Amino acid sequence: MNYNGVRIQADSVEVVKIVQGSSLTSSNSVLIRRIHHLLVNARSWVIHYLPRECNQIAGCFAKM
């Protein structure tokens, strides 16, 4: 993949805190370690908390 930046929006404050945390490489979660590996290779990245009520598309997927 060839990308310069990554923007992540999550509807869970806990997820945002885990991804932003400094101990990502020692996480027990394979998914969190994989996300961290991808973010290390990005030139810039940002993660934001976005309440589910503010994201209608994600709300529709969650209801499916």
XYZ file of N, CA and C in Angstrom:
192
model
N 0.828 -1.179 0.000
C 0.000 0.000 0.000
C 0.875 1.246 0.000
N 0.333 2.254 -0.603
C 1.045 3.514 -0.671
C 0.116 4.613 -0.165
N 0.382 5.108 1.036
C -0.462 6.145 1.607
C 0.390 7.093 2.441
N -0.064 8.336 2.522
C 0.661 9.354 3.283
C 0.098 9.543 4.677
N -1.198 9.448 4.818
C -1.820 9.710 6.105
C -3.017 8.826 6.334
N -3.397 8.712 7.597
C -4.531 7.877 7.983
C -5.396 8.680 8.947
N -6.691 8.626 8.736
C -7.645 9.250 9.645
C -8.601 8.167 10.112
N -8.690 8.006 11.418
C -9.545 6.974 12.009
C -10.621 7.661 12.834
N -11.859 7.209 12.679
C -12.952 7.676 13.506
C -13.548 6.448 14.179
N -13.645 6.506 15.497
C -14.166 5.371 16.257
C -15.298 5.848 17.157
N -16.294 4.989 17.349
C -17.414 5.357 18.209
C -17.230 4.802 19.629
N -16.010 4.485 19.981
C -15.695 3.979 21.311
C -14.513 4.762 21.882
N -14.743 5.416 23.007
C -13.669 6.156 23.654
C -12.546 5.201 24.058
N -12.914 4.000 24.480
C -11.909 3.010 24.882
C -10.985 2.646 23.726
N -11.541 2.483 22.541
C -10.735 2.154 21.361
C -9.775 3.294 21.055
N -10.265 4.515 21.120
C -9.413 5.678 20.859
C -8.248 5.707 21.842
N -8.532 5.480 23.124
C -7.475 5.499 24.139
C -6.465 4.376 23.915
N -6.929 3.196 23.531
C -6.021 2.066 23.311
C -5.109 2.330 22.117
N -5.679 2.823 21.018
C -4.877 3.073 19.822
C -3.881 4.198 20.068
N -4.273 5.210 20.830
C -3.375 6.320 21.123
C -2.323 5.949 22.164
N -2.568 4.899 22.927
C -1.672 4.527 24.020
C -0.271 4.196 23.553
N 0.679 4.351 24.439
C 2.078 4.121 24.081
C 2.472 2.652 24.153
N 1.638 1.815 24.743
C 2.000 0.408 24.910
C 1.342 -0.481 23.852
N 1.162 0.063 22.650
C 0.491 -0.687 21.593
C 1.259 -1.941 21.190
N 2.553 -1.864 21.180
C 3.335 -3.005 20.726
C 3.267 -4.156 21.715
N 2.922 -3.862 22.960
C 2.825 -4.928 23.947
C 1.381 -5.351 24.192
N 0.468 -4.896 23.359
C -0.941 -5.216 23.519
C -1.172 -6.711 23.324
N -2.121 -7.244 24.060
C -2.500 -8.650 23.900
C -3.379 -8.857 22.672
N -3.902 -7.784 22.119
C -4.788 -7.875 20.975
C -3.989 -7.871 19.670
N -4.180 -8.906 18.890
C -3.520 -8.992 17.584
C -4.002 -7.850 16.692
N -5.280 -7.533 16.778
C -5.832 -6.463 15.952
C -5.191 -5.124 16.294
N -5.020 -4.815 17.580
C -4.404 -3.557 17.993
C -2.946 -3.512 17.547
N -2.232 -4.621 17.671
C -0.833 -4.655 17.220
C -0.749 -4.446 15.715
N -1.685 -5.002 14.958
C -1.698 -4.844 13.500
C -2.004 -3.397 13.125
N -2.954 -2.787 13.816
C -3.275 -1.380 13.569
C -2.048 -0.518 13.841
N -1.376 -0.778 14.951
C -0.179 -0.010 15.297
C 0.894 -0.175 14.221
N 1.078 -1.393 13.733
C 2.070 -1.645 12.676
C 1.749 -0.814 11.431
N 0.486 -0.751 11.052
C 0.095 0.036 9.882
C 0.294 1.530 10.126
N 0.008 1.989 11.345
C 0.142 3.413 11.648
C 1.595 3.855 11.722
N 2.475 2.963 12.154
C 3.898 3.299 12.213
C 4.417 3.612 10.812
N 3.872 2.944 9.811
C 4.315 3.144 8.434
C 3.673 4.357 7.765
N 2.683 4.955 8.398
C 2.029 6.142 7.837
C 2.827 7.383 8.226
N 2.888 8.344 7.345
C 3.606 9.585 7.642
C 2.903 10.356 8.753
N 1.594 10.340 8.722
C 0.833 11.003 9.778
C -0.468 10.234 9.987
N -0.956 10.284 11.211
C -2.239 9.656 11.497
C -2.910 10.367 12.649
N -4.223 10.275 12.654
C -5.020 10.907 13.703
C -6.217 9.995 13.971
N -6.611 9.928 15.221
C -7.791 9.167 15.594
C -8.701 10.070 16.411
N -9.986 10.006 16.103
C -10.980 10.848 16.770
C -12.119 9.980 17.279
N -12.668 10.415 18.405
C -13.894 9.816 18.901
C -15.062 10.479 18.195
N -15.951 9.691 17.646
C -17.130 10.189 16.959
C -18.324 9.393 17.486
N -19.209 10.026 18.258
C -20.359 9.295 18.791
C -21.159 8.629 17.676
N -21.660 7.456 17.963
C -22.402 6.693 16.958
C -23.576 7.497 16.404
N -24.200 8.303 17.251
C -25.345 9.098 16.804
C -24.957 10.091 15.701
N -23.692 10.472 15.656
C -23.211 11.434 14.656
C -22.800 10.764 13.352
N -22.773 9.462 13.327
C -22.347 8.755 12.128
C -23.454 7.799 11.695
N -24.334 8.269 10.850
C -25.482 7.487 10.419
C -25.090 6.248 9.625
N -24.018 6.333 8.860
C -23.585 5.180 8.067
C -23.147 4.044 8.981
N -22.333 4.371 9.986
C -21.899 3.344 10.934
C -23.081 2.788 11.695
N -24.026 3.647 12.022
C -25.247 3.198 12.716
C -26.024 2.189 11.886
N -26.107 2.425 10.588
C -26.801 1.479 9.695
C -26.071 0.141 9.643
N -24.736 0.182 9.569
C -23.966 -1.058 9.559
C -24.141 -1.820 10.870
N -24.172 -1.102 11.979
C -24.308 -1.749 13.282
C -25.670 -2.433 13.402
N -26.681 -1.865 12.799
C -28.028 -2.451 12.855
C -28.161 -3.676 11.966
N -27.290 -3.787 10.967
C -27.348 -4.935 10.049
C -26.909 -6.131 10.804
